[in-house]
Amino acid sequence: MGMDMSSRLRRFHQARWDEPIIYELSTEGERGLLVPEVEEEIEEAVGDGVSKIPECMRRKRPPNPPQLSQPEVLRHYLRLSQETLGADLNIDVGQGTCTMKYSPKVNEELARSAKVTELHPLQDEDTVQGILEIMYKMDLFLREISGLDQFSFQPGGGAQALFAIASIIRAYHQDRGETQRDEIITTIFSHPVNAAAAAVAGFKVITLYPDEDGYPDIQALKAAVSERTAGLMITNPEDTGIFNPRIAEFTWIVHEAGGLCSYDQANANGILGITRAKEAGFDLCFFNLHKTFSSPHGCGGPAVGALGVTRELARYLPRPTVEFDGRKYRLNYDMPHSIGKVRSFYGAVPVVLRAYAWVMSLGAEGLREVAEIAVLNNNYLLKKVREIPGASAPYARGRHRMEQVRYSFEELARETGVGTEDVQRRMFDFGVHYWTSHHPWVVPEPFTLEPTESYSRKELDEYVAILRHVAREAYTDPDKVRNAPYNSVVHKIDHAALDDPSRWAVTWRAYLKKVKGR
Amino acid sequence: MKQLGLIVNPIAGMGGRVALKGTDGREVLARARRMGAVPESPRRAVEALQRLVRLRAELEIVTYPHEMGEEEARRSGFDPKVIGCIRRGETTAEDTRRAAREMLMLGVDLILFAGGDGTARDIYDAVGDRVTVLGIPAGVKIHSAVYARNPGLAGDLAALYLQGKAAVREAEVMDIDEDAFREGRVTARLYGYLKIPYRRQYVQGLKAGSSPSEQAALQAIARAVIDGMEDDFLYIIGPGTSTRPIMEMLGLQYTLLGVDAVHRRQLVGKDLTERQLLRLLEGRRAKIIITPIGGQGYLFGRGNQQLSPKVIRQVGRENIMVIATKEKINSLRGQPFLVDTGDHEVDRMLSGYVRVLTGYDQWVVYRVTG
């Protein structure tokens, strides 16, 4: 039976396999692939293949991968895939800030063609002119979109792009002998990785809180800048979906104090072809090609945080950059001021290719239309969500938002005792995502929705119908929501473990040590 | 078999419906009764207990007679063990304190109490941090963070705790001057800390440090303060759980609700008065390390009056170091920090924007108003 079209609620039930960790499936001696014995004459000619490796580089103990047959491995990963809610499986508007738009499959075809997959990064430049051309032209597109002067595709994601940006800011001040500039200013509603990347790069971090209307507090910025200011690293529109109308004043204040300004455009979906980093006064920016430019996120990669700078800062970019002399594309390693490499080779080439294909298929007008539809979709959703009992959109009352909104279920929590994390688990029962917010929560009982341009009105209505149903349930049967999920893979998870390094185990070895005590 | 202590303050909440803002004081109570006030707390206690009934087989309720818990327990389907004696219809704060003390001696696993801010203070006076407690909100105004968000959640959280599924944290007990409150002024000060079971969403506004990440932030703040300590400065450490890790990391004794002083990492004064502080400050440069009251934002003038206008002037604005986790700042919901030292000039001097240390090399710039 299909879904109930009147209520738009699906009777969803996710596959649940209780699948063990792959190491727990291991059987001594089991193999997925039997490597043929080396023939005698080969061994005579090249030896055993190990003794030529210098002693100091050889492992002391053999590696310990899990030992499984091919069908076991296949089943394992297929089961795991059934226990996820991928972007192609659900109406993925609940992952606000992630820009979960549809990634056209034709672009995937291109990226998977042998012309790309069989390339090797150490091939001679003469043999890879095609892909270098694509990288160069993608750079030109992003120059046009941002107004800045040169891009690098080396960073493997937004966080790494921001780390590279912080490194460039540091190198810039060092070259000018202003080493006392050790403070980066950001805002609480900027993506938190701005603060994190700056801290990893060795900066002190100063965070500004919003004013009463939810805009970044310009008076606080004035109080924060000094001769120690190295730069400003912010997002705009912020995670609230509010665009800072005084952004040019912000960059002016920081420039006056001697700092540089970096624009986190990880998510530029609401402003493509409408506003640019250059006119807002920024010196650096980055775009996540796996967000705005439609390459899939790929469960944490491979991705690209395309990093752009002004002409003045181009010499600090990670090397190599792709250059064109009118005849030939080449990789430029001759960059003595470069901050160095932040990743091997030139970045995730298939991601650049998909983004290039996406831009080519849309053209300049198409990109602007993307932003316009994304903003329209978001404001349609905003109106619908505000009509849901217990839900609100704090700050900037009566104003439109850009591409996303950070909502609040504070009223719902107060009236029913059902909080946003309860709603989140209940939403999974209907087969859709729902994301709260970064921690610690600034907006109480938050949830963040971003519809992008990809979803139709019918699909947005379906998402809203589920959300409305769960909110109503909170009023009529709060325990039902609190005890959710019923149709999902796992039940409640103890979040405290995520905060506790002594309980993290991101490898099998760490798991044995921390959890099993071995 | 787990033991749950149950204390109902039968008069808590009576003033609310008749707009009397609390029932502290015999006269007010009589007035509330004359105005037709009915007890709120028994109904709320029953609402909480109903969430615990399913644990009846493995749970014994220990409570005080009649309206202080016995009736509520029976109405919820329990057969409680009743201790103590009271004068029916004329219960007092002392009854609450005595009940809590006796339950502590019996070694109950948790004391569940229904009341308001006054009840929380009585419980604190009686047991301090020696037993875990949890409040069922029934008072007119609740500024203390020891209460669940509603009675049903109090029952749920108590059940989770008794089953070993909830952590414990410290939560603020606030002291509100009810006479001032009736005149429309909220003057609250930190009264102490109780140990409560904790799961996010079950209890009122996140105030004292709680989650592991917030604990880590407090440790990082303490490390940063200590690493930055200069030998020729005296460090005046204000009250609260945010400043405590500094003293713990230094291995020094501290006064949770008072002001201590440190010089060259040694304790040079404990629970100091204004006069003692001024004496210590003679001929010395000093820094004050202070944290706002969670959920309220007072920096000076509530619970730290020792740090008087004279002391603040002596130290100087540039030597006041504000520390707070981002969680604590968020709990203010955008409201600025407040100062009310009693000296307008000093309040003005402190107003504007202040840097708040929120982690190691991490600051927030935040507004202060007088």
Coordinates of C-alpha atoms in Angstrom, one line a residue, chain A residues 409 412-413 418-428 434-437 439 441 445-447 481-482 484-485 492-493 495 498, chain B residues 149 199-202:
Chain A
F409 CA 10.5 24.5 19.5
L412 CA 6.5 23.3 22.3
A413 CA 9.0 22.2 25.0
V418 CA 8.7 17.5 24.3
G419 CA 12.0 18.9 23.2
T420 CA 13.6 19.3 19.8
E421 CA 15.7 16.1 20.2
D422 CA 12.5 14.1 20.8
V423 CA 11.0 15.6 17.7
Q424 CA 14.1 14.7 15.8
R425 CA 13.9 11.0 16.8
R426 CA 10.2 11.0 15.9
M427 CA 10.8 12.5 12.5
F428 CA 13.0 9.5 11.6
Y434 CA 15.8 16.7 11.1
W435 CA 18.8 18.6 12.4
T436 CA 18.9 20.7 15.6
S437 CA 21.9 23.0 15.7
H439 CA 26.4 23.0 20.3
W441 CA 22.5 25.8 21.6
E445 CA 15.3 23.8 21.3
P446 CA 16.5 24.6 17.9
F447 CA 16.0 23.0 14.5
V481 CA 7.2 11.5 20.8
R482 CA 9.5 11.2 23.8
A484 CA 10.4 7.6 19.6
P485 CA 11.8 6.3 17.3
K492 CA 17.9 6.7 21.8
I493 CA 21.6 7.3 21.8
H495 CA 24.9 11.8 23.5
L498 CA 30.1 12.1 22.1
Chain B
R149 CA 10.5 21.5 33.7
R199 CA 19.3 14.7 31.6
R200 CA 19.0 17.6 29.2
Q201 CA 15.4 18.6 28.5
Y202 CA 14.1 17.4 31.8

